[in-house]
Coordinates of C-alpha atoms in Angstrom, one line a residue:
X19 CA 17.5 -32.7 73.2
X20 CA 15.8 -32.4 69.6
X21 CA 15.2 -34.8 67.7
X22 CA 15.2 -35.5 63.7
X23 CA 11.9 -36.2 62.3
X24 CA 12.4 -38.2 59.3
X25 CA 9.1 -39.0 57.1
X26 CA 8.2 -42.5 56.3
X27 CA 9.2 -42.1 52.7
X28 CA 12.8 -41.1 53.7
X29 CA 12.7 -43.7 56.5
X30 CA 12.3 -46.7 54.2
X31 CA 14.9 -45.4 51.7
X32 CA 17.5 -44.2 53.8
X33 CA 19.3 -47.5 55.0
X34 CA 19.6 -48.2 51.4
X35 CA 20.3 -45.2 50.1
X36 CA 23.2 -44.2 48.1
X37 CA 25.2 -41.1 49.7
X38 CA 25.4 -38.4 47.3
X39 CA 28.7 -37.3 47.8
X40 CA 30.1 -33.7 46.6
X41 CA 26.8 -32.7 44.3
X42 CA 24.7 -31.2 45.8
X43 CA 23.5 -27.1 46.5
X44 CA 22.8 -25.2 50.0
X45 CA 20.7 -22.9 50.1
X46 CA 21.0 -20.1 53.8
X47 CA 17.7 -18.3 54.0
X48 CA 18.5 -15.5 56.3
X49 CA 17.5 -11.7 56.9
X50 CA 20.0 -8.9 54.9
X51 CA 22.0 -6.9 57.8
X52 CA 21.9 -9.9 59.8
X53 CA 26.1 -10.5 59.3
X54 CA 25.2 -13.8 57.4
X55 CA 27.3 -13.3 54.7
X56 CA 30.5 -14.1 56.7
X57 CA 28.8 -17.1 57.5
X58 CA 28.3 -17.8 54.3
X59 CA 31.7 -17.2 52.7
X60 CA 33.6 -19.5 55.4
X61 CA 31.5 -22.2 54.3
X62 CA 31.7 -22.2 50.7
X63 CA 35.5 -21.2 50.7
X64 CA 35.8 -24.0 53.4
X65 CA 34.3 -26.6 50.9
X66 CA 36.7 -25.0 48.4
X67 CA 39.3 -25.5 50.4
X68 CA 38.7 -29.7 50.5
X69 CA 39.2 -29.5 46.9
X70 CA 35.8 -29.5 45.7
X71 CA 34.6 -27.4 43.2
X72 CA 32.0 -24.7 44.6
X73 CA 30.1 -21.5 43.7
X74 CA 28.4 -19.2 45.9
X75 CA 25.3 -16.7 44.3
X76 CA 23.7 -14.3 46.8
X77 CA 20.3 -12.9 46.1
X78 CA 19.7 -10.2 48.4
X79 CA 16.8 -7.8 48.8
X80 CA 17.5 -3.7 47.6
X81 CA 17.6 -2.3 50.9
X82 CA 19.6 -1.8 53.9
X83 CA 18.7 -4.4 56.1
X84 CA 15.5 -6.7 57.5
X85 CA 14.2 -7.6 53.9
X86 CA 15.0 -11.8 52.8
X87 CA 17.9 -13.0 51.5
X88 CA 19.5 -16.3 50.1
X89 CA 23.0 -17.5 49.8
X90 CA 23.2 -20.4 47.6
X91 CA 26.3 -22.6 47.4
X92 CA 26.6 -25.5 44.8
X93 CA 29.4 -28.1 45.4
X94 CA 30.1 -30.1 42.2
X95 CA 32.6 -32.8 41.3
X96 CA 31.8 -32.4 37.9
X97 CA 32.5 -29.1 38.0
X98 CA 29.3 -27.4 37.1
X99 CA 29.3 -23.9 38.4
X100 CA 26.0 -22.7 37.3
X101 CA 22.5 -22.4 39.4
X102 CA 20.9 -25.3 40.5
X103 CA 17.2 -25.0 40.2
X104 CA 16.5 -27.9 42.9
X105 CA 17.7 -27.2 46.8
X106 CA 19.4 -29.9 48.3
X107 CA 20.2 -29.0 51.5
X108 CA 18.2 -25.6 53.2
X109 CA 19.5 -23.9 56.0
X110 CA 16.1 -21.4 57.4
X111 CA 17.1 -18.8 59.8
X112 CA 14.2 -16.4 58.4
X113 CA 10.7 -17.3 59.8
X114 CA 9.4 -15.1 57.4
X115 CA 10.2 -17.0 54.5
X116 CA 11.4 -20.3 56.2
X117 CA 7.4 -22.1 55.5
X118 CA 7.7 -20.8 51.6
X119 CA 11.3 -22.5 51.7
X120 CA 10.5 -26.0 52.9
X121 CA 7.5 -26.1 50.6
X122 CA 9.3 -25.2 47.8
X123 CA 12.0 -28.5 48.6
X124 CA 12.3 -31.8 46.9
X125 CA 11.5 -34.8 48.3
X126 CA 14.5 -36.1 50.4
X127 CA 16.2 -32.7 51.0
X128 CA 17.4 -32.1 54.4
X129 CA 16.3 -29.0 56.7
X130 CA 18.5 -27.0 59.6
X131 CA 15.9 -24.6 61.3
X132 CA 15.6 -22.4 64.0
X133 CA 13.7 -25.1 66.3
X134 CA 10.8 -22.3 67.7
X135 CA 10.2 -22.3 64.0
X136 CA 8.4 -25.7 64.4
X137 CA 8.9 -26.5 60.3
X138 CA 8.9 -30.4 60.9
X139 CA 5.0 -30.0 61.0
X140 CA 4.8 -28.9 57.7
X141 CA 6.2 -31.9 55.8
X142 CA 6.8 -35.4 55.9
X143 CA 9.4 -36.6 53.0
X144 CA 12.2 -34.3 54.6
X145 CA 14.9 -34.6 56.5
X146 CA 14.6 -32.3 59.4
X147 CA 17.2 -30.8 62.2
X148 CA 16.2 -28.3 64.7
X149 CA 18.6 -26.1 66.1
X150 CA 18.2 -23.9 69.5
X151 CA 20.2 -20.8 68.2
X152 CA 19.4 -18.5 70.7
X153 CA 20.4 -20.8 73.7
X154 CA 23.6 -22.1 71.9
X155 CA 24.8 -18.6 71.1
X156 CA 24.6 -16.9 75.2
X157 CA 27.3 -19.1 76.3
X158 CA 29.9 -18.2 73.8
X159 CA 28.9 -14.6 72.9
X160 CA 28.1 -12.8 76.1
X161 CA 27.6 -9.5 74.4
X162 CA 23.6 -9.5 73.7
X163 CA 24.4 -7.0 70.9
X164 CA 26.9 -9.3 68.8
X165 CA 24.5 -11.8 69.0
X166 CA 22.8 -11.9 66.2
X167 CA 26.0 -11.5 64.1
X168 CA 27.7 -14.5 65.9
X169 CA 24.5 -16.3 66.0
X170 CA 25.1 -17.3 62.0
X171 CA 28.2 -18.9 62.6
X172 CA 26.8 -21.2 64.9
X173 CA 25.0 -22.5 61.7
X174 CA 28.3 -22.9 60.0
X175 CA 29.5 -25.9 62.3
X176 CA 26.0 -27.7 62.2
X177 CA 26.7 -28.0 58.3
X178 CA 30.1 -28.7 58.8
X179 CA 29.3 -31.5 61.0
X180 CA 25.9 -33.0 58.7
X181 CA 28.5 -32.5 55.6
X182 CA 31.4 -34.1 56.9
X183 CA 33.1 -30.5 56.0
X184 CA 36.5 -30.8 58.0
X185 CA 36.5 -28.3 60.9
X186 CA 40.3 -27.2 60.0
X187 CA 38.7 -26.2 56.8
X188 CA 36.0 -23.7 58.5
X189 CA 38.5 -22.2 60.9
X190 CA 41.0 -21.3 58.3
X191 CA 38.3 -19.8 56.1
X192 CA 37.6 -17.7 59.1
X193 CA 40.3 -16.7 60.2
X194 CA 41.1 -15.5 56.5
X195 CA 37.8 -14.0 55.9
X196 CA 38.4 -12.2 59.2
X197 CA 42.1 -11.1 59.1
X198 CA 44.7 -10.8 61.2
X199 CA 43.4 -7.4 62.6
X200 CA 39.9 -8.6 63.6
X201 CA 41.5 -11.8 65.6
X202 CA 39.4 -11.3 68.8
X203 CA 36.3 -11.3 66.4
X204 CA 37.4 -14.1 64.5
X205 CA 37.8 -16.1 68.2
X206 CA 34.2 -15.3 68.8
X207 CA 32.8 -16.2 65.7
X208 CA 35.2 -19.1 65.6
X209 CA 33.3 -20.6 69.2
X210 CA 30.0 -20.7 67.5
X211 CA 31.3 -22.6 64.5
X212 CA 32.7 -25.4 67.3
X213 CA 28.8 -24.6 69.8
X214 CA 27.2 -25.8 66.6
X215 CA 29.2 -28.6 65.9
X216 CA 29.5 -30.1 69.1
X217 CA 25.8 -29.8 69.3
X218 CA 25.2 -31.8 66.3
X219 CA 27.8 -34.4 67.1
X220 CA 25.7 -35.1 70.1
X221 CA 22.2 -34.6 69.2
X222 CA 21.9 -35.8 65.9
X223 CA 21.7 -39.0 64.0
X224 CA 22.3 -38.1 60.1
X225 CA 19.7 -39.5 57.9
X226 CA 20.1 -37.0 54.6
X227 CA 22.5 -38.8 52.3
X228 CA 24.5 -35.3 51.3
X229 CA 28.3 -35.0 52.4
X230 CA 32.0 -33.9 51.4
X231 CA 34.6 -35.7 50.6
X232 CA 38.0 -34.3 50.0
X233 CA 38.7 -33.6 46.4
X234 CA 42.0 -32.5 44.5
X235 CA 39.8 -30.5 41.7
X236 CA 40.8 -26.9 43.0
X237 CA 44.4 -26.8 43.6
X238 CA 46.0 -23.8 42.2
X239 CA 42.6 -21.6 42.1
X240 CA 40.9 -18.5 43.6
X241 CA 37.8 -17.1 44.3
X242 CA 37.2 -13.8 43.1
X243 CA 34.1 -11.4 42.0
X244 CA 33.8 -10.3 38.6
X245 CA 34.1 -6.9 39.7
X246 CA 37.3 -7.1 41.9
X247 CA 38.9 -9.0 38.9
X248 CA 37.7 -6.3 36.0
X249 CA 39.0 -3.5 38.3
X250 CA 42.0 -5.3 38.5
X251 CA 42.3 -5.7 34.7
X252 CA 41.7 -1.7 34.2
X253 CA 45.0 -1.6 36.3
X254 CA 47.1 -3.9 34.7
X255 CA 45.9 -2.0 31.7
X256 CA 46.9 1.6 32.3
X257 CA 43.4 3.1 33.2
X258 CA 44.5 6.8 35.4
X259 CA 41.9 8.8 35.5
X260 CA 38.7 7.1 36.9
X261 CA 35.0 8.6 37.0
X262 CA 31.8 6.8 38.5
X263 CA 28.4 7.3 40.3
X264 CA 27.7 4.5 42.5
X265 CA 24.9 2.0 41.1
X266 CA 24.4 -1.3 42.1
X267 CA 25.6 -3.9 41.1
X268 CA 28.8 -1.7 39.5
X269 CA 29.7 0.3 42.8
X270 CA 32.3 -2.6 43.8
X271 CA 33.9 -2.6 40.8
X272 CA 35.0 1.0 41.6
X273 CA 36.0 0.2 45.0
X274 CA 38.1 -2.5 44.4
X275 CA 39.6 -0.5 42.2
X276 CA 40.5 2.2 44.5
X277 CA 41.5 -0.6 47.0
X278 CA 44.1 -1.6 43.9
X279 CA 45.3 1.7 42.8
X280 CA 46.4 3.2 46.1
X281 CA 48.2 -0.2 46.5
X282 CA 49.9 -0.2 43.1
X283 CA 49.7 3.9 41.7
X284 CA 51.7 5.4 44.4
X285 CA 54.8 7.1 42.9
X286 CA 57.7 5.6 45.1
X287 CA 59.7 9.0 45.5
X288 CA 57.1 11.5 45.8
X289 CA 54.2 9.1 48.0
X290 CA 52.2 11.1 45.4
X291 CA 49.1 9.4 43.4
X292 CA 49.5 9.3 40.2
X293 CA 46.0 8.8 39.0
X294 CA 42.7 10.5 39.4
X295 CA 39.6 8.9 41.0
X296 CA 36.5 11.2 41.1
X297 CA 33.1 10.6 42.1
X298 CA 30.5 12.6 40.0
X299 CA 27.4 13.9 40.5
X300 CA 26.0 11.6 38.1
X301 CA 26.7 8.9 35.1
X302 CA 26.3 12.3 32.4
X303 CA 28.6 13.4 34.3
X304 CA 31.0 10.7 34.9
X305 CA 31.0 9.7 31.1
X306 CA 31.7 13.2 29.9
X307 CA 34.6 13.4 32.4
X308 CA 35.9 10.2 30.9
X309 CA 35.7 11.7 27.4
X310 CA 37.9 14.5 28.3
X311 CA 40.6 12.8 30.0
X312 CA 40.5 10.3 27.3
X313 CA 40.8 13.3 24.5
X314 CA 43.7 14.6 27.0
X315 CA 45.7 10.9 26.5
X316 CA 44.5 9.0 30.1
X317 CA 43.0 5.9 29.6
X318 CA 40.2 6.1 31.4
X319 CA 36.9 4.3 32.8
X320 CA 33.7 4.2 34.4
X321 CA 31.3 1.7 35.7
X322 CA 27.2 1.9 35.3
X323 CA 24.9 -0.1 35.3
X324 CA 21.6 0.0 33.2
X325 CA 19.6 3.6 34.2
X326 CA 23.8 4.8 34.3
X327 CA 23.7 3.7 30.3
X328 CA 20.5 5.6 29.6
X329 CA 21.8 8.4 31.2
X330 CA 25.2 8.3 29.2
X331 CA 23.5 8.2 25.9
X332 CA 24.1 12.1 25.1
X333 CA 28.4 11.6 25.9
X334 CA 28.4 8.4 24.2
X335 CA 27.4 9.3 20.9
X336 CA 29.4 12.5 21.6
X337 CA 32.6 9.5 22.0
X338 CA 31.2 7.5 18.7
X339 CA 31.2 10.7 16.8
X340 CA 34.1 12.6 17.6
X341 CA 35.7 9.3 17.5
X342 CA 37.4 9.6 21.4
X343 CA 38.5 6.5 23.5
X344 CA 36.4 5.3 26.6
X345 CA 35.7 1.9 28.5
X346 CA 32.7 1.1 30.0
X347 CA 32.1 -1.0 32.2
X348 CA 28.0 -2.1 32.3
X349 CA 27.3 -4.7 34.9
X350 CA 23.7 -5.1 34.0
X351 CA 20.6 -5.6 36.2
X352 CA 17.0 -6.3 35.7
X353 CA 15.3 -3.0 34.2
X354 CA 13.7 -1.1 32.7
X355 CA 13.7 1.6 35.4
X356 CA 14.9 1.3 38.7
X357 CA 13.6 -2.5 38.0
X358 CA 15.2 -4.9 40.5
X359 CA 18.9 -3.5 41.4
X360 CA 20.2 -6.8 42.9
X361 CA 18.8 -9.4 40.3
X362 CA 20.8 -10.4 37.1
X363 CA 19.7 -10.1 33.8
X364 CA 21.6 -9.7 30.0
X365 CA 19.2 -6.8 29.5
X366 CA 21.1 -4.0 27.8
X367 CA 22.3 -5.2 25.0
X368 CA 20.4 -3.9 22.4
X369 CA 20.4 -0.3 24.0
X370 CA 24.3 -0.2 24.4
X371 CA 25.3 -1.8 21.3
X372 CA 22.9 1.3 19.6
X373 CA 22.9 3.7 22.4
X374 CA 22.5 7.3 21.7
X375 CA 20.1 8.9 18.9
X376 CA 21.3 8.7 14.8
X377 CA 23.5 5.9 13.5
X378 CA 26.0 4.5 16.4
X379 CA 26.8 1.2 16.9
X380 CA 29.4 0.1 19.4
X381 CA 31.6 -2.7 19.9
X382 CA 30.7 -4.7 23.1
X383 CA 32.6 -7.2 24.9
X384 CA 31.3 -10.4 26.9
X385 CA 33.4 -11.9 29.8
X386 CA 32.1 -15.3 31.2
X387 CA 34.2 -15.4 33.8
X388 CA 36.7 -13.3 36.2
X389 CA 39.6 -14.6 34.3
X390 CA 37.8 -12.8 31.3
X391 CA 37.0 -9.7 33.3
X392 CA 40.5 -9.0 33.8
X393 CA 41.4 -9.8 30.1
X394 CA 38.7 -8.3 28.5
X395 CA 39.6 -4.8 30.8
X396 CA 42.8 -5.4 29.3
X397 CA 41.9 -5.6 25.8
X398 CA 38.5 -2.8 25.8
X399 CA 41.4 -0.3 26.7
X400 CA 43.8 -1.5 23.6
X401 CA 40.7 -1.6 21.3
X402 CA 39.3 2.2 22.7
X403 CA 42.4 3.4 21.6
X404 CA 43.1 1.4 18.6
X405 CA 39.8 2.5 17.2
X406 CA 38.9 5.6 18.9
X407 CA 36.1 5.0 20.3
X408 CA 33.7 3.8 23.2
X409 CA 34.1 0.6 24.1
X410 CA 31.4 -1.3 26.5
X411 CA 32.1 -4.4 28.8
X412 CA 29.0 -6.1 29.7
X413 CA 29.0 -8.1 32.9
X414 CA 26.3 -8.4 34.9
X415 CA 25.3 -8.9 38.4
X416 CA 26.2 -12.9 38.6
X417 CA 29.4 -12.0 37.7
X418 CA 30.2 -9.2 38.9
X419 CA 29.3 -9.6 42.9
X420 CA 29.3 -13.6 43.2
X421 CA 32.2 -15.8 43.8
X422 CA 34.0 -17.6 41.2
X423 CA 36.4 -20.3 41.1
X424 CA 39.4 -19.1 38.5
X425 CA 43.0 -19.6 37.3
X426 CA 45.4 -17.0 38.8
X427 CA 45.1 -14.4 36.1
X428 CA 48.2 -14.7 33.8
X429 CA 50.7 -11.6 33.6
X430 CA 50.2 -9.4 30.5
X431 CA 52.9 -9.6 28.4
X432 CA 51.8 -7.7 25.2
X433 CA 52.7 -3.7 25.1
X434 CA 50.1 -0.9 25.7
X435 CA 48.6 -0.6 21.9
X436 CA 47.5 3.3 21.8
X437 CA 46.5 3.1 17.8
X438 CA 47.8 5.6 15.8
X439 CA 49.1 8.6 18.0
X440 CA 51.0 11.0 16.2
X441 CA 54.4 12.2 17.5
X442 CA 56.3 15.7 16.8
X443 CA 58.8 13.3 14.6
X444 CA 55.7 12.4 12.6
X445 CA 54.6 15.7 11.6
X446 CA 57.5 17.2 11.3
X447 CA 57.9 14.5 8.4
X448 CA 54.5 14.7 7.6
X449 CA 53.8 18.3 7.6
X450 CA 50.8 18.2 8.9
X451 CA 47.8 15.6 9.1
X452 CA 43.8 15.4 8.6
X453 CA 42.0 14.1 11.9
X454 CA 39.2 12.7 10.2
X455 CA 40.6 11.1 7.0
X456 CA 41.3 7.7 5.9
X457 CA 44.5 7.1 4.6
X458 CA 45.1 3.8 5.2
X459 CA 41.9 2.1 4.4
X460 CA 40.6 1.1 7.7
X461 CA 38.8 3.9 8.2
X462 CA 40.8 5.0 11.5
X463 CA 42.3 8.7 11.1
X464 CA 45.2 9.5 13.1
X465 CA 45.2 11.5 15.7
X466 CA 47.5 13.5 18.3
X467 CA 47.7 13.8 21.7
X468 CA 47.2 17.5 23.6
X469 CA 51.2 18.4 24.8
X470 CA 52.4 17.4 21.7
X471 CA 55.2 20.1 20.7
X472 CA 54.8 20.8 17.2
X473 CA 52.4 23.7 15.3
X474 CA 50.6 21.1 13.4
X475 CA 49.9 18.8 16.4
X476 CA 46.6 20.9 17.2
X477 CA 43.1 20.0 15.8
X478 CA 39.3 20.5 16.9
X479 CA 37.0 17.8 18.2
X480 CA 33.6 18.4 18.1
X481 CA 30.1 16.6 18.0
X482 CA 28.7 18.8 15.5
X483 CA 29.0 17.9 11.9
X484 CA 32.6 18.0 10.7
X485 CA 35.0 17.4 7.3
X486 CA 38.2 15.3 7.1
X487 CA 40.3 17.8 8.7
X488 CA 38.0 18.4 11.7
X489 CA 36.6 21.5 10.4
X490 CA 32.9 22.4 11.0
X491 CA 30.2 22.0 8.0
X492 CA 26.9 21.1 7.1
X493 CA 27.4 20.0 4.0
X494 CA 26.0 16.6 2.5
X495 CA 28.8 14.9 1.0
X496 CA 30.7 15.7 4.3
X497 CA 28.5 14.1 6.6
X498 CA 27.6 11.0 4.5
X499 CA 31.4 10.6 3.9
X500 CA 32.0 10.8 7.5
X501 CA 29.1 8.3 8.5
X502 CA 30.2 5.6 5.9
X503 CA 33.7 5.7 7.4
X504 CA 32.8 5.3 10.6
X505 CA 30.3 2.5 9.5
X506 CA 33.5 0.6 7.8
X507 CA 35.7 1.4 11.0
X508 CA 33.0 -0.9 12.9
X509 CA 33.7 -3.8 9.9
X510 CA 37.1 -3.3 10.7
X511 CA 36.8 -4.1 13.9
X512 CA 35.3 -8.0 13.2
X513 CA 38.7 -8.6 12.5
X514 CA 40.6 -7.4 16.2
X515 CA 37.3 -8.3 18.5
X516 CA 37.9 -11.1 20.9
X517 CA 36.9 -14.2 18.4
X518 CA 33.9 -16.6 20.1
X519 CA 35.0 -20.0 21.5
X520 CA 33.5 -22.7 18.9
X521 CA 32.4 -26.5 19.6
X522 CA 31.1 -28.2 16.7
X523 CA 30.0 -32.1 17.4
X524 CA 30.5 -34.3 14.4
X525 CA 26.5 -36.3 15.4
X526 CA 24.9 -32.7 16.6
X527 CA 21.4 -32.0 14.7
X528 CA 21.3 -28.3 16.7
X529 CA 23.6 -25.8 17.7
X530 CA 23.4 -23.6 20.3
X531 CA 24.9 -19.9 21.0
X532 CA 25.2 -18.1 24.4
X533 CA 27.2 -15.3 25.7
X534 CA 28.6 -14.1 29.3
X535 CA 27.5 -16.1 32.4
X536 CA 25.0 -17.9 30.4
X537 CA 28.0 -19.8 29.6
X538 CA 27.9 -22.3 33.1
X539 CA 24.2 -23.7 32.4
X540 CA 24.4 -24.0 28.6
X541 CA 27.5 -26.1 29.2
X542 CA 25.9 -28.4 32.0
X543 CA 22.2 -28.3 29.7
X544 CA 23.9 -29.9 26.6
X545 CA 25.5 -32.7 29.2
X546 CA 22.1 -33.6 30.3
X547 CA 20.7 -33.4 26.9
X548 CA 23.2 -35.9 25.5
X549 CA 22.8 -38.3 28.9
X550 CA 19.2 -38.2 29.6
X551 CA 17.9 -37.7 25.6
X552 CA 20.5 -38.5 23.9
X553 CA 20.5 -35.3 21.8
X554 CA 24.4 -33.5 21.1
X555 CA 24.6 -30.4 20.6
X556 CA 27.0 -27.8 18.6
X557 CA 28.1 -24.8 20.9
X558 CA 29.6 -21.1 20.5
X559 CA 30.0 -18.6 23.0
X560 CA 30.2 -15.2 22.0
X561 CA 33.0 -13.2 23.0
X562 CA 31.7 -10.0 21.6
X563 CA 29.9 -7.9 18.9
X564 CA 30.5 -6.5 16.0
X565 CA 29.5 -10.3 15.1
X566 CA 33.1 -12.0 13.6
X567 CA 32.6 -14.4 10.7
X568 CA 32.7 -17.9 12.9
X569 CA 29.4 -16.8 14.0
X570 CA 27.2 -16.6 10.6
X571 CA 29.8 -20.2 9.4
X572 CA 28.0 -22.0 12.6
X573 CA 24.9 -20.9 12.4
X574 CA 24.6 -22.3 8.6
X575 CA 25.8 -25.9 10.2
X576 CA 22.4 -26.4 11.2
X577 CA 18.6 -26.3 10.5
X578 CA 18.0 -25.2 14.0
X579 CA 20.0 -23.2 16.0
X580 CA 19.0 -22.0 19.9
X581 CA 20.1 -18.5 21.2
X582 CA 20.6 -18.4 24.9
X583 CA 20.2 -15.2 26.6
X584 CA 18.7 -13.7 29.9
X585 CA 16.1 -11.4 28.7
X586 CA 12.9 -11.1 27.5
X587 CA 13.0 -9.5 24.1
X588 CA 15.5 -11.5 22.7
X589 CA 18.4 -9.0 22.3
X590 CA 20.9 -10.8 20.9
X591 CA 18.8 -12.5 18.7
X592 CA 17.5 -8.9 17.8
X593 CA 21.1 -7.9 16.5
X594 CA 21.7 -11.4 14.8
X595 CA 18.2 -10.2 12.8
X596 CA 19.8 -6.6 11.8
X597 CA 22.7 -8.5 9.9
X598 CA 21.6 -11.5 8.5
X599 CA 20.0 -12.8 5.3
X600 CA 16.5 -14.3 5.8
X601 CA 17.3 -17.9 5.2
X602 CA 19.6 -17.5 7.6
X603 CA 17.5 -15.7 10.7
X604 CA 15.0 -18.8 9.4
X605 CA 17.1 -21.4 11.4
X606 CA 17.6 -19.1 14.6
X607 CA 15.4 -20.2 17.6
X608 CA 15.2 -18.1 20.7
X609 CA 15.8 -19.7 24.6
X610 CA 15.6 -17.1 27.3
X611 CA 14.9 -16.5 31.2
X612 CA 14.4 -13.0 32.6
X613 CA 13.2 -13.9 36.4
X614 CA 16.0 -12.3 37.7
X615 CA 18.2 -15.3 39.1
X616 CA 20.8 -16.5 37.5
X617 CA 19.9 -18.5 34.3
X618 CA 20.1 -22.7 35.4
X619 CA 20.7 -25.8 33.0
X620 CA 17.1 -27.5 33.2
X621 CA 15.4 -23.9 32.2
X622 CA 17.6 -24.5 28.7
X623 CA 16.9 -28.1 28.6
X624 CA 13.2 -28.1 28.7
X625 CA 12.8 -25.2 26.5
X626 CA 14.8 -27.0 23.6
X627 CA 13.3 -30.4 24.4
X628 CA 10.0 -28.3 23.9
X629 CA 11.0 -26.6 20.9
X630 CA 12.6 -29.8 19.4
X631 CA 8.9 -31.6 20.4
X632 CA 10.6 -34.1 22.5

């Protein structure tokens, strides 16, 4: 029988050690392609089903299989779902990284590991639980080819026993993961879970303090990836044309959308699809098709990442200047160049806001959660048609490809906003129209859709110089007037994009600004600053660019305002510097993280303390 080695430090404190309940992080270290994702999702969902707030983050390599991968599960009774830098409970299954993974742990952490690795020899200040996985998997899985996949489920049982996760919840999560069509596979894996649980029960004396206890903090909530939520939002928004080129981490958004469209966009009478999905030869073709479909009257979209955004530059400029609606999801990853395709970043802010040559400015939406991915997908289509321009929804790999708790999405009740579209009746009454003329003072022209049954409905869309009537021209005054009108249209946008979330505290002396998935680390950092150092902060979370008046009002409340973002060059801060006066810019400070992992609270806290000289 395997035994547990307990360090002198741990042993001296274990008798009096207070239990750490529902407040720890688990890291599972395996290899890509080993089937560990199923085991990890089952483990995370089991904790969630016990009513405990939880989040899961997957760090995987950009190859198909064989390289190290880590999955981190955070359980937090206080509802913190951002990444926690410290690992409390390690499951070490990868021989290549096991030594390094163990050496990085803080004293007092727990380690479940494959017994032949002999990790207990590395340190004496950890709680070790060696497991003979190969011996346990044999009786459970007679087929040798399947053992590599099934053995991962053994650690689900081990961890369940050590952390007091209810096996009924493991069983429920497992069968939900496999679905009804794979009941036989589910039974095989359930046997592995039970084998792990039984082994741990008979073998281990628990010495670490970590455990879970049933709560009721997840009632009514769901677990979903941001890409799935965004895809569902696009369907509810009325998107009928989807063009794309596969690229990590955005591909699953379109894959989810294809599944939703097949379910919800089939004509009941004919059985035919009422949508079109086209996989283009590259991202440039994809955005070209989006613009063509949008000009023809369809709600169309594409999804990509940083390298695809770069390729789309020419056509996006056409969309801006010819004023054609389009919705583009940018699921950001680490760059430049190919970069780190499976790591997260907020690195496309400047390149996307100013995409294309010449003078261009594009609206950006910044969702921070699955429900905002859903909502902002709908808002993006409305804004694109109301303002006749490309609209970008800026998510990232962390939000798009990881699992998040969310409230069920609210069914949209507002009608679709198509903007200034003239009907045949309108044209008959007006006698005609000038496509690019500012009639109402909001800088937005009127348009018609192809097929409108009226002789005055036609106009020519061009990306070269044009006047108010869409006629070709290279006159200086026509170009200047058109560009000035587009700038005014951007100003009109400020009144229509989603407003920021603002939390002003009366005794705060500093402010914090963030956007997107930085939200969760900032929330926790604010609590750390208050509880540990007595520093109260106010907070503004941006939801969109162009900036609204609330941003400048917030900045002027404080002498020091920290702008938190996940890129090296302070790109959001740079956009602010382009717009604000020197006195307001002088108030701004930058807090950045760009290592490819999701930003964590302690990184923000430490940097603010450094800049505050505390």
